[in-house]
Amino acid sequence: MTEASGPKALPSLSLPAEEVAAIMKDFDEPGSLAPTGLFLGGTKYMVIQGEPGAVIRGKKVMTPFFYSVIVLLVLKS
């Protein structure tokens, strides 16, 4: 996971199985998170443009002036 401004050390997340399953489903079925949003550690992010099957991007609005963008990358072997 990286911040939009570049890679940073992020705290370790312990994600519930439901959140992990929803993320993996979106890689298999792009767009499946769009109606409900992306949840990470109970925090909701609005799904924004990504690369189907490769990248999910989410946006968390923190104030009217600032926002944080996360990017999830999954490399399938």
mmCIF file of N, CA and C in Angstrom:
data_model
loop_
_atom_site.group_PDB
_atom_site.id
_atom_site.type_symbol
_atom_site.label_atom_id
_atom_site.label_comp_id
_atom_site.label_asym_id
_atom_site.label_seq_id
_atom_site.Cartn_x
_atom_site.Cartn_y
_atom_site.Cartn_z
ATOM 1 N N MET A 1 0.850 -1.163 0.000
ATOM 2 C CA MET A 1 0.000 0.000 0.000
ATOM 3 C C MET A 1 0.898 1.229 0.000
ATOM 4 N N THR A 2 0.526 2.228 -0.771
ATOM 5 C CA THR A 2 1.309 3.452 -0.799
ATOM 6 C C THR A 2 0.398 4.655 -0.695
ATOM 7 N N GLU A 3 0.929 5.738 -0.193
ATOM 8 C CA GLU A 3 0.224 7.013 -0.212
ATOM 9 C C GLU A 3 0.398 7.599 -1.601
ATOM 10 N N ALA A 4 -0.519 8.431 -2.040
ATOM 11 C CA ALA A 4 -0.452 9.026 -3.364
ATOM 12 C C ALA A 4 0.807 9.860 -3.556
ATOM 13 N N SER A 5 1.335 10.427 -2.484
ATOM 14 C CA SER A 5 2.533 11.258 -2.578
ATOM 15 C C SER A 5 3.808 10.419 -2.655
ATOM 16 N N GLY A 6 3.718 9.128 -2.535
ATOM 17 C CA GLY A 6 4.870 8.241 -2.633
ATOM 18 C C GLY A 6 4.865 7.217 -1.518
ATOM 19 N N PRO A 7 5.733 6.216 -1.632
ATOM 20 C CA PRO A 7 5.777 5.163 -0.607
ATOM 21 C C PRO A 7 6.147 5.722 0.762
ATOM 22 N N LYS A 8 5.458 5.274 1.770
ATOM 23 C CA LYS A 8 5.737 5.658 3.154
ATOM 24 C C LYS A 8 5.534 4.428 4.016
ATOM 25 N N ALA A 9 6.150 4.429 5.159
ATOM 26 C CA ALA A 9 5.925 3.347 6.104
ATOM 27 C C ALA A 9 4.518 3.506 6.670
ATOM 28 N N LEU A 10 3.683 2.526 6.446
ATOM 29 C CA LEU A 10 2.314 2.565 6.947
ATOM 30 C C LEU A 10 2.175 1.574 8.088
ATOM 31 N N PRO A 11 1.307 1.869 9.034
ATOM 32 C CA PRO A 11 1.118 0.934 10.139
ATOM 33 C C PRO A 11 0.546 -0.389 9.630
ATOM 34 N N SER A 12 0.871 -1.430 10.331
ATOM 35 C CA SER A 12 0.350 -2.750 9.990
ATOM 36 C C SER A 12 -1.161 -2.768 10.221
ATOM 37 N N LEU A 13 -1.891 -3.363 9.288
ATOM 38 C CA LEU A 13 -3.338 -3.460 9.417
ATOM 39 C C LEU A 13 -3.735 -4.900 9.671
ATOM 40 N N SER A 14 -4.652 -5.081 10.561
ATOM 41 C CA SER A 14 -5.268 -6.378 10.765
ATOM 42 C C SER A 14 -6.681 -6.263 10.209
ATOM 43 N N LEU A 15 -6.882 -6.809 9.022
ATOM 44 C CA LEU A 15 -8.166 -6.640 8.339
ATOM 45 C C LEU A 15 -9.090 -7.813 8.605
ATOM 46 N N PRO A 16 -10.368 -7.529 8.841
ATOM 47 C CA PRO A 16 -11.343 -8.610 8.981
ATOM 48 C C PRO A 16 -11.445 -9.408 7.678
ATOM 49 N N ALA A 17 -11.781 -10.666 7.805
ATOM 50 C CA ALA A 17 -11.885 -11.555 6.642
ATOM 51 C C ALA A 17 -12.850 -11.006 5.596
ATOM 52 N N GLU A 18 -13.931 -10.343 6.035
ATOM 53 C CA GLU A 18 -14.920 -9.803 5.094
ATOM 54 C C GLU A 18 -14.307 -8.721 4.217
ATOM 55 N N GLU A 19 -13.446 -7.876 4.802
ATOM 56 C CA GLU A 19 -12.795 -6.812 4.031
ATOM 57 C C GLU A 19 -11.821 -7.399 3.016
ATOM 58 N N VAL A 20 -11.058 -8.383 3.435
ATOM 59 C CA VAL A 20 -10.109 -9.033 2.528
ATOM 60 C C VAL A 20 -10.857 -9.714 1.392
ATOM 61 N N ALA A 21 -11.944 -10.398 1.708
ATOM 62 C CA ALA A 21 -12.730 -11.087 0.681
ATOM 63 C C ALA A 21 -13.302 -10.088 -0.325
ATOM 64 N N ALA A 22 -13.783 -8.940 0.151
ATOM 65 C CA ALA A 22 -14.343 -7.925 -0.751
ATOM 66 C C ALA A 22 -13.266 -7.355 -1.670
ATOM 67 N N ILE A 23 -12.061 -7.154 -1.133
ATOM 68 C CA ILE A 23 -10.950 -6.639 -1.943
ATOM 69 C C ILE A 23 -10.574 -7.657 -3.013
ATOM 70 N N MET A 24 -10.422 -8.912 -2.625
ATOM 71 C CA MET A 24 -10.051 -9.949 -3.590
ATOM 72 C C MET A 24 -11.143 -10.119 -4.653
ATOM 73 N N LYS A 25 -12.414 -9.988 -4.255
ATOM 74 C CA LYS A 25 -13.511 -10.083 -5.227
ATOM 75 C C LYS A 25 -13.414 -8.966 -6.255
ATOM 76 N N ASP A 26 -13.020 -7.753 -5.813
ATOM 77 C CA ASP A 26 -12.919 -6.636 -6.747
ATOM 78 C C ASP A 26 -11.807 -6.859 -7.769
ATOM 79 N N PHE A 27 -10.767 -7.582 -7.404
ATOM 80 C CA PHE A 27 -9.723 -7.906 -8.387
ATOM 81 C C PHE A 27 -10.256 -8.906 -9.415
ATOM 82 N N ASP A 28 -11.111 -9.834 -8.965
ATOM 83 C CA ASP A 28 -11.691 -10.821 -9.878
ATOM 84 C C ASP A 28 -12.879 -10.258 -10.653
ATOM 85 N N GLU A 29 -13.652 -9.388 -10.008
ATOM 86 C CA GLU A 29 -14.832 -8.762 -10.617
ATOM 87 C C GLU A 29 -14.719 -7.250 -10.458
ATOM 88 N N PRO A 30 -13.907 -6.587 -11.315
ATOM 89 C CA PRO A 30 -13.701 -5.138 -11.174
ATOM 90 C C PRO A 30 -15.019 -4.366 -11.107
ATOM 91 N N GLY A 31 -15.070 -3.430 -10.175
ATOM 92 C CA GLY A 31 -16.265 -2.617 -9.996
ATOM 93 C C GLY A 31 -17.177 -3.097 -8.889
ATOM 94 N N SER A 32 -16.888 -4.273 -8.310
ATOM 95 C CA SER A 32 -17.791 -4.798 -7.276
ATOM 96 C C SER A 32 -17.764 -3.970 -5.986
ATOM 97 N N LEU A 33 -16.697 -3.203 -5.744
ATOM 98 C CA LEU A 33 -16.626 -2.357 -4.541
ATOM 99 C C LEU A 33 -17.276 -0.989 -4.744
ATOM 100 N N ALA A 34 -17.499 -0.602 -5.990
ATOM 101 C CA ALA A 34 -18.014 0.744 -6.272
ATOM 102 C C ALA A 34 -19.311 1.079 -5.533
ATOM 103 N N PRO A 35 -20.293 0.182 -5.509
ATOM 104 C CA PRO A 35 -21.559 0.546 -4.834
ATOM 105 C C PRO A 35 -21.439 0.704 -3.320
ATOM 106 N N THR A 36 -20.567 -0.075 -2.681
ATOM 107 C CA THR A 36 -20.494 -0.067 -1.218
ATOM 108 C C THR A 36 -19.297 0.683 -0.670
ATOM 109 N N GLY A 37 -18.257 0.826 -1.469
ATOM 110 C CA GLY A 37 -17.022 1.449 -1.014
ATOM 111 C C GLY A 37 -16.020 0.410 -0.565
ATOM 112 N N LEU A 38 -14.812 0.858 -0.342
ATOM 113 C CA LEU A 38 -13.707 0.019 0.096
ATOM 114 C C LEU A 38 -13.514 0.250 1.593
ATOM 115 N N PHE A 39 -13.478 -0.829 2.353
ATOM 116 C CA PHE A 39 -13.252 -0.722 3.794
ATOM 117 C C PHE A 39 -11.897 -1.300 4.136
ATOM 118 N N LEU A 40 -11.102 -0.557 4.895
ATOM 119 C CA LEU A 40 -9.813 -1.013 5.406
ATOM 120 C C LEU A 40 -9.763 -0.735 6.895
ATOM 121 N N GLY A 41 -9.743 -1.783 7.680
ATOM 122 C CA GLY A 41 -9.710 -1.616 9.132
ATOM 123 C C GLY A 41 -10.920 -0.875 9.659
ATOM 124 N N GLY A 42 -12.054 -1.039 8.993
ATOM 125 C CA GLY A 42 -13.289 -0.383 9.411
ATOM 126 C C GLY A 42 -13.466 1.026 8.878
ATOM 127 N N THR A 43 -12.467 1.564 8.195
ATOM 128 C CA THR A 43 -12.554 2.901 7.612
ATOM 129 C C THR A 43 -13.016 2.788 6.171
ATOM 130 N N LYS A 44 -14.005 3.581 5.807
ATOM 131 C CA LYS A 44 -14.570 3.512 4.462
ATOM 132 C C LYS A 44 -13.874 4.489 3.521
ATOM 133 N N TYR A 45 -13.575 3.995 2.320
ATOM 134 C CA TYR A 45 -12.983 4.793 1.258
ATOM 135 C C TYR A 45 -13.875 4.720 0.031
ATOM 136 N N MET A 46 -14.019 5.828 -0.667
ATOM 137 C CA MET A 46 -14.741 5.845 -1.924
ATOM 138 C C MET A 46 -13.798 5.286 -2.989
ATOM 139 N N VAL A 47 -14.268 4.315 -3.766
ATOM 140 C CA VAL A 47 -13.443 3.722 -4.815
ATOM 141 C C VAL A 47 -13.385 4.694 -5.988
ATOM 142 N N ILE A 48 -12.150 4.990 -6.425
ATOM 143 C CA ILE A 48 -11.955 5.869 -7.578
ATOM 144 C C ILE A 48 -11.234 5.070 -8.661
ATOM 145 N N GLN A 49 -10.980 5.683 -9.782
ATOM 146 C CA GLN A 49 -10.406 4.986 -10.928
ATOM 147 C C GLN A 49 -9.182 4.160 -10.550
ATOM 148 N N GLY A 50 -9.154 2.938 -11.057
ATOM 149 C CA GLY A 50 -8.020 2.045 -10.848
ATOM 150 C C GLY A 50 -7.713 1.324 -12.151
ATOM 151 N N GLU A 51 -6.980 0.256 -12.055
ATOM 152 C CA GLU A 51 -6.680 -0.583 -13.207
ATOM 153 C C GLU A 51 -7.305 -1.938 -12.945
ATOM 154 N N PRO A 52 -8.364 -2.301 -13.701
ATOM 155 C CA PRO A 52 -9.076 -3.559 -13.443
ATOM 156 C C PRO A 52 -8.138 -4.754 -13.333
ATOM 157 N N GLY A 53 -8.306 -5.513 -12.262
ATOM 158 C CA GLY A 53 -7.509 -6.701 -12.035
ATOM 159 C C GLY A 53 -6.114 -6.440 -11.500
ATOM 160 N N ALA A 54 -5.715 -5.156 -11.339
ATOM 161 C CA ALA A 54 -4.352 -4.857 -10.904
ATOM 162 C C ALA A 54 -4.282 -3.840 -9.765
ATOM 163 N N VAL A 55 -5.099 -2.776 -9.804
ATOM 164 C CA VAL A 55 -5.019 -1.693 -8.828
ATOM 165 C C VAL A 55 -6.415 -1.266 -8.406
ATOM 166 N N ILE A 56 -6.595 -1.067 -7.107
ATOM 167 C CA ILE A 56 -7.818 -0.469 -6.568
ATOM 168 C C ILE A 56 -7.376 0.822 -5.895
ATOM 169 N N ARG A 57 -8.028 1.922 -6.235
ATOM 170 C CA ARG A 57 -7.706 3.203 -5.596
ATOM 171 C C ARG A 57 -8.916 3.645 -4.781
ATOM 172 N N GLY A 58 -8.645 4.118 -3.580
ATOM 173 C CA GLY A 58 -9.708 4.604 -2.721
ATOM 174 C C GLY A 58 -9.378 5.968 -2.177
ATOM 175 N N LYS A 59 -10.410 6.756 -1.936
ATOM 176 C CA LYS A 59 -10.236 8.128 -1.458
ATOM 177 C C LYS A 59 -11.032 8.309 -0.168
ATOM 178 N N LYS A 60 -10.354 8.827 0.843
ATOM 179 C CA LYS A 60 -11.005 9.132 2.112
ATOM 180 C C LYS A 60 -11.015 10.643 2.277
ATOM 181 N N VAL A 61 -12.174 11.223 2.355
ATOM 182 C CA VAL A 61 -12.283 12.667 2.544
ATOM 183 C C VAL A 61 -12.141 12.951 4.030
ATOM 184 N N MET A 62 -11.121 13.757 4.363
ATOM 185 C CA MET A 62 -10.839 14.056 5.766
ATOM 186 C C MET A 62 -11.427 15.401 6.183
ATOM 187 N N THR A 63 -11.383 16.377 5.327
ATOM 188 C CA THR A 63 -12.011 17.678 5.539
ATOM 189 C C THR A 63 -12.404 18.175 4.148
ATOM 190 N N PRO A 64 -13.127 19.272 4.050
ATOM 191 C CA PRO A 64 -13.457 19.774 2.714
ATOM 192 C C PRO A 64 -12.219 20.146 1.900
ATOM 193 N N PHE A 65 -11.069 20.345 2.531
ATOM 194 C CA PHE A 65 -9.896 20.829 1.825
ATOM 195 C C PHE A 65 -8.791 19.787 1.639
ATOM 196 N N PHE A 66 -8.831 18.737 2.422
ATOM 197 C CA PHE A 66 -7.770 17.743 2.374
ATOM 198 C C PHE A 66 -8.356 16.362 2.152
ATOM 199 N N TYR A 67 -7.616 15.523 1.454
ATOM 200 C CA TYR A 67 -8.036 14.149 1.288
ATOM 201 C C TYR A 67 -6.821 13.239 1.237
ATOM 202 N N SER A 68 -7.046 12.000 1.495
ATOM 203 C CA SER A 68 -5.988 11.005 1.464
ATOM 204 C C SER A 68 -6.369 9.969 0.423
ATOM 205 N N VAL A 69 -5.435 9.590 -0.423
ATOM 206 C CA VAL A 69 -5.687 8.584 -1.447
ATOM 207 C C VAL A 69 -4.797 7.386 -1.156
ATOM 208 N N ILE A 70 -5.405 6.200 -1.169
ATOM 209 C CA ILE A 70 -4.634 4.983 -0.998
ATOM 210 C C ILE A 70 -4.682 4.197 -2.291
ATOM 211 N N VAL A 71 -3.676 3.398 -2.498
ATOM 212 C CA VAL A 71 -3.601 2.551 -3.689
ATOM 213 C C VAL A 71 -3.263 1.148 -3.217
ATOM 214 N N LEU A 72 -4.055 0.167 -3.638
ATOM 215 C CA LEU A 72 -3.777 -1.228 -3.336
ATOM 216 C C LEU A 72 -3.280 -1.905 -4.586
ATOM 217 N N LEU A 73 -2.167 -2.564 -4.476
ATOM 218 C CA LEU A 73 -1.615 -3.317 -5.594
ATOM 219 C C LEU A 73 -1.538 -4.783 -5.189
ATOM 220 N N VAL A 74 -2.010 -5.645 -6.037
ATOM 221 C CA VAL A 74 -1.886 -7.068 -5.781
ATOM 222 C C VAL A 74 -1.214 -7.687 -6.985
ATOM 223 N N LEU A 75 -0.120 -8.364 -6.742
ATOM 224 C CA LEU A 75 0.590 -9.041 -7.813
ATOM 225 C C LEU A 75 0.205 -10.506 -7.753
ATOM 226 N N LYS A 76 -0.416 -10.973 -8.815
ATOM 227 C CA LYS A 76 -0.819 -12.367 -8.876
ATOM 228 C C LYS A 76 0.257 -13.156 -9.579
ATOM 229 N N SER A 77 0.583 -14.310 -9.014
ATOM 230 C CA SER A 77 1.612 -15.123 -9.649
ATOM 231 C C SER A 77 1.008 -16.242 -10.448
#
